[in-house]
């Protein structure tokens, strides 16, 4: 044994402890003291934080697809902003027919004529059908201006030239059309909310409507509110501003989106009076 080496120690039982074990203990004590000092200096870094959420890995091909989509939508936005809608839009009211199947054997199938676009309608209802992934900045700003911040959000809009132009700019991200009076009533009763003193309050009672709209606009019940919305007047924008955007249910389930890869956004644009059918799927 060299002169510098620490001699073996004697334990309480009278047995000698090997020098290698003593060195190992000394090294462990130094390491523990170092960790304790680091924990005092920087307590957050010394802790190991295990996230409960699973790690999400995005494949490179999805990133490329998203980037291409964003580039194409930016080009489309700039083109529509300069030249307007060219193919999908029409300045004339278009009529189509559809066959409604009979519910029983005694009845016959019947044909119904409906408007396939919203030209000339006083009221529009718009729903956002796409999320934020791959959305260009200009499109996102327009959607926020229309109060459509999240997918499946719906809003009533007065059909003016400026409103229709904005909807055409974000056409692939929204679906819009003309709701009937009965559909407006169902929306108000089942999904309607107003903003009172910064809080979102459901339209569960006429007293809520009277408190929010009675004093200024003379609207004291749901029927008055529906009448004001379906027949837009000079106070429409003020009334619509007090109404909170409608949070509607998604048409596609989580299983359809994740497993079957059936994504939202396949149906979009102006669908005219077919909007009634679309809204009822989301109520």
Coordinates of C-alpha atoms in Angstrom, one line a residue:
X1 CA 0.0 0.0 0.0
X2 CA 1.4 3.4 -0.9
X3 CA 2.0 6.1 1.7
X4 CA -0.6 8.5 0.3
X5 CA -3.4 6.0 0.3
X6 CA -5.9 6.1 3.2
X7 CA -5.5 3.0 5.4
X8 CA -8.4 0.5 5.9
X9 CA -10.8 1.5 8.7
X10 CA -12.1 -0.8 11.4
X11 CA -15.9 -1.1 11.8
X12 CA -17.8 -1.4 15.0
X13 CA -17.9 -5.2 14.5
X14 CA -14.1 -5.2 14.3
X15 CA -14.0 -6.0 10.6
X16 CA -11.7 -4.1 8.2
X17 CA -13.4 -2.1 5.4
X18 CA -11.6 -2.3 2.0
X19 CA -10.0 0.9 0.7
X20 CA -12.0 0.7 -2.6
X21 CA -15.4 0.9 -0.8
X22 CA -14.2 3.8 1.3
X23 CA -13.2 5.7 -1.9
X24 CA -16.6 4.9 -3.5
X25 CA -18.4 6.2 -0.4
X26 CA -16.3 9.4 -0.5
X27 CA -17.1 10.0 -4.2
X28 CA -20.9 9.4 -3.6
X29 CA -20.8 11.9 -0.7
X30 CA -19.1 14.5 -3.0
X31 CA -21.6 13.9 -5.8
X32 CA -24.7 14.2 -3.4
X33 CA -23.2 17.4 -2.0
X34 CA -22.8 18.8 -5.5
X35 CA -26.4 18.0 -6.5
X36 CA -27.7 19.6 -3.3
X37 CA -25.8 22.8 -4.0
X38 CA -27.2 22.9 -7.6
X39 CA -30.7 22.3 -6.3
X40 CA -30.4 25.4 -4.0
X41 CA -29.0 27.6 -6.8
X42 CA -31.5 26.5 -9.5
X43 CA -34.4 24.5 -8.1
X44 CA -36.4 24.2 -11.4
X45 CA -33.6 22.7 -13.4
X46 CA -32.8 20.1 -10.8
X47 CA -36.3 18.7 -11.0
X48 CA -37.3 16.3 -13.7
X49 CA -40.7 17.2 -15.1
X50 CA -42.6 14.3 -16.8
X51 CA -45.4 15.6 -19.0
X52 CA -48.7 13.6 -18.8
X53 CA -49.4 14.5 -22.5
X54 CA -48.0 12.1 -25.1
X55 CA -45.3 13.4 -27.3
X56 CA -46.8 14.5 -30.7
X57 CA -44.5 13.8 -33.7
X58 CA -45.3 15.6 -36.9
X59 CA -44.2 13.8 -40.1
X60 CA -42.1 15.8 -42.6
X61 CA -44.6 15.2 -45.4
X62 CA -47.4 16.8 -43.3
X63 CA -45.2 19.9 -42.8
X64 CA -44.6 20.1 -46.6
X65 CA -48.3 19.7 -47.4
X66 CA -49.2 22.4 -44.8
X67 CA -46.6 24.8 -46.3
X68 CA -47.9 24.3 -49.8
X69 CA -51.5 24.8 -48.7
X70 CA -50.5 28.0 -47.0
X71 CA -48.7 29.3 -50.1
X72 CA -51.7 28.4 -52.4
X73 CA -54.2 30.0 -50.1
X74 CA -52.1 33.2 -49.9
X75 CA -52.0 33.3 -53.7
X76 CA -55.8 32.8 -53.8
X77 CA -56.4 35.5 -51.2
X78 CA -54.3 38.1 -53.1
X79 CA -56.0 37.1 -56.5
X80 CA -59.5 37.5 -55.1
X81 CA -58.6 40.7 -53.4
X82 CA -57.5 42.2 -56.8
X83 CA -59.8 40.5 -59.3
X84 CA -62.7 39.2 -57.3
X85 CA -64.3 35.7 -57.5
X86 CA -64.2 34.4 -61.0
X87 CA -65.6 30.8 -61.1
X88 CA -67.5 29.9 -58.0
X89 CA -69.4 33.2 -57.5
X90 CA -72.4 34.5 -59.4
X91 CA -74.2 37.9 -59.3
X92 CA -77.5 36.3 -60.2
X93 CA -79.7 34.2 -57.9
X94 CA -79.3 30.5 -58.9
X95 CA -82.1 28.0 -58.5
X96 CA -81.7 24.2 -58.2
X97 CA -84.1 21.3 -57.6
X98 CA -83.7 18.4 -55.3
X99 CA -85.9 15.2 -54.8
X100 CA -87.2 14.6 -51.2
X101 CA -87.9 10.9 -50.7
X102 CA -91.2 9.9 -49.3
X103 CA -91.4 8.8 -45.6
X104 CA -94.1 6.2 -46.3
X105 CA -95.3 4.0 -49.1
X106 CA -98.5 6.0 -49.6
X107 CA -96.6 9.2 -50.3
X108 CA -94.7 10.0 -53.4
X109 CA -91.3 11.6 -53.9
X110 CA -91.5 15.3 -54.5
X111 CA -89.2 17.8 -56.1
X112 CA -88.3 21.0 -54.3
X113 CA -86.8 24.2 -55.8
X114 CA -84.3 26.1 -53.7
X115 CA -81.8 28.9 -54.0
X116 CA -78.3 27.6 -54.3
X117 CA -76.6 30.9 -53.5
X118 CA -77.2 33.9 -51.2
X119 CA -77.6 36.7 -53.7
X120 CA -80.2 39.2 -52.6
X121 CA -80.8 37.6 -49.1
X122 CA -80.9 40.1 -46.2
X123 CA -79.4 37.8 -43.7
X124 CA -76.5 35.3 -43.7
X125 CA -75.2 32.7 -41.3
X126 CA -71.5 31.8 -41.6
X127 CA -69.7 28.9 -40.0
X128 CA -65.9 28.3 -39.9
X129 CA -65.1 24.8 -41.2
X130 CA -61.3 24.8 -41.0
X131 CA -58.7 25.1 -38.2
X132 CA -55.6 27.2 -37.9
X133 CA -53.0 24.8 -39.3
X134 CA -51.7 26.2 -42.6
X135 CA -53.9 29.3 -42.4
X136 CA -52.2 32.4 -43.9
X137 CA -52.0 35.5 -41.8
X138 CA -54.3 37.6 -44.1
X139 CA -57.0 34.9 -44.0
X140 CA -56.7 34.5 -40.2
X141 CA -57.1 38.3 -39.7
X142 CA -60.2 38.4 -41.9
X143 CA -61.7 35.4 -40.0
X144 CA -61.0 37.1 -36.6
X145 CA -62.6 40.3 -38.0
X146 CA -65.7 38.2 -38.8
X147 CA -65.6 36.8 -35.1
X148 CA -64.9 33.3 -36.4
X149 CA -61.8 32.6 -34.3
X150 CA -62.3 28.8 -33.9
X151 CA -63.7 25.9 -36.1
X152 CA -67.4 25.2 -35.8
X153 CA -68.1 28.8 -34.7
X154 CA -71.2 30.5 -36.3
X155 CA -72.2 34.1 -36.6
X156 CA -75.1 36.1 -38.1
X157 CA -74.1 38.7 -40.7
X158 CA -76.0 41.4 -42.5
X159 CA -75.6 40.7 -46.3
X160 CA -73.8 43.9 -47.4
X161 CA -71.2 44.3 -50.2
X162 CA -68.3 44.5 -47.7
X163 CA -69.4 41.5 -45.7
X164 CA -69.9 39.4 -48.9
X165 CA -66.5 40.4 -50.2
X166 CA -64.8 39.3 -46.9
X167 CA -66.6 36.0 -47.1
X168 CA -65.4 35.5 -50.6
X169 CA -61.8 36.2 -49.5
X170 CA -62.0 33.4 -46.9
X171 CA -64.3 31.2 -49.0
X172 CA -62.3 27.9 -48.4
X173 CA -62.5 28.4 -44.7
X174 CA -66.2 29.1 -44.2
X175 CA -69.6 27.8 -45.2
X176 CA -72.4 30.3 -45.4
X177 CA -76.0 30.6 -46.6
X178 CA -79.5 31.8 -45.8
X179 CA -81.1 30.5 -42.6
X180 CA -84.9 30.2 -42.2
X181 CA -86.8 31.9 -39.4
X182 CA -87.4 28.5 -37.6
X183 CA -83.7 27.7 -37.8
X184 CA -82.8 31.1 -36.2
X185 CA -85.3 30.4 -33.4
X186 CA -83.7 26.9 -32.8
X187 CA -80.2 28.4 -32.8
X188 CA -81.2 31.1 -30.2
X189 CA -83.0 28.6 -27.9
X190 CA -80.4 25.8 -28.0
X191 CA -77.0 27.6 -28.6
X192 CA -77.7 31.3 -28.0
X193 CA -75.6 33.3 -25.6
X194 CA -75.3 37.0 -24.9
X195 CA -72.4 38.9 -23.4
X196 CA -73.5 40.7 -20.2
X197 CA -70.8 42.7 -18.3
X198 CA -68.0 40.7 -19.9
X199 CA -69.6 37.3 -19.1
X200 CA -71.1 34.8 -21.6
X201 CA -74.7 34.1 -20.4
X202 CA -77.0 31.5 -22.0
X203 CA -80.4 32.6 -23.4
X204 CA -82.2 30.4 -21.0
X205 CA -84.7 33.0 -19.8
X206 CA -86.4 36.1 -21.3
X207 CA -85.1 38.1 -18.3
X208 CA -81.6 37.7 -19.6
X209 CA -82.6 39.2 -23.0
X210 CA -84.6 42.0 -21.4
X211 CA -81.6 42.9 -19.2
X212 CA -79.1 42.9 -22.1
X213 CA -81.3 44.4 -24.9
X214 CA -84.5 45.7 -23.4
X215 CA -83.5 49.1 -22.2
X216 CA -81.7 50.2 -25.4
X217 CA -83.4 48.3 -28.2
X218 CA -86.8 47.3 -26.7
X219 CA -86.2 43.6 -27.1
X220 CA -87.7 41.7 -24.2
X221 CA -88.0 38.1 -25.4
X222 CA -86.6 35.5 -27.8
X223 CA -89.3 36.2 -30.4
X224 CA -88.3 39.9 -30.5
X225 CA -84.7 38.9 -30.9
X226 CA -85.5 36.5 -33.8
X227 CA -87.5 39.2 -35.5
X228 CA -84.7 41.7 -35.2
X229 CA -82.2 39.2 -36.6
X230 CA -84.3 37.9 -39.5
X231 CA -85.3 41.4 -40.6
X232 CA -82.1 43.3 -40.3
X233 CA -82.5 47.0 -39.5
X234 CA -80.2 49.9 -38.6
X235 CA -79.7 48.4 -35.1
X236 CA -78.7 44.9 -36.4
X237 CA -75.0 45.4 -35.9
X238 CA -75.4 46.5 -32.3
X239 CA -77.7 43.6 -31.5
X240 CA -75.4 41.1 -33.2
X241 CA -72.4 42.4 -31.3
X242 CA -74.1 41.7 -28.0
X243 CA -74.8 38.1 -29.2
X244 CA -71.9 35.8 -28.6
X245 CA -70.7 33.6 -31.5
X246 CA -72.5 30.2 -31.6
X247 CA -70.3 27.2 -30.6
X248 CA -71.7 24.3 -32.8
X249 CA -71.0 20.6 -32.7
X250 CA -68.6 19.1 -35.3
X251 CA -70.3 17.1 -38.1
X252 CA -67.4 14.6 -38.1
X253 CA -66.5 12.6 -35.0
X254 CA -63.0 12.2 -33.5
X255 CA -63.0 8.6 -34.9
X256 CA -63.7 9.8 -38.4
X257 CA -61.0 12.5 -38.3
X258 CA -58.2 10.5 -36.7
X259 CA -58.9 6.9 -38.0
X260 CA -60.7 7.5 -41.3
X261 CA -58.8 10.8 -42.0
X262 CA -62.1 12.4 -42.9
X263 CA -61.2 16.1 -42.3
X264 CA -63.4 19.2 -42.1
X265 CA -63.3 21.8 -44.8
X266 CA -64.5 19.6 -47.7
X267 CA -67.8 21.5 -47.9
X268 CA -67.4 25.2 -48.1
X269 CA -68.6 28.4 -49.7
X270 CA -72.0 29.8 -50.5
X271 CA -74.7 27.1 -50.2
X272 CA -77.8 29.3 -50.1
X273 CA -80.9 27.8 -48.6
X274 CA -79.2 24.5 -48.0
X275 CA -77.7 26.2 -44.9
X276 CA -80.7 25.1 -42.9
X277 CA -79.9 21.4 -43.4
X278 CA -76.2 22.0 -42.6
X279 CA -77.0 24.0 -39.3
X280 CA -79.4 21.2 -38.1
X281 CA -76.6 18.7 -38.4
X282 CA -74.5 20.8 -35.9
X283 CA -77.2 21.8 -33.4

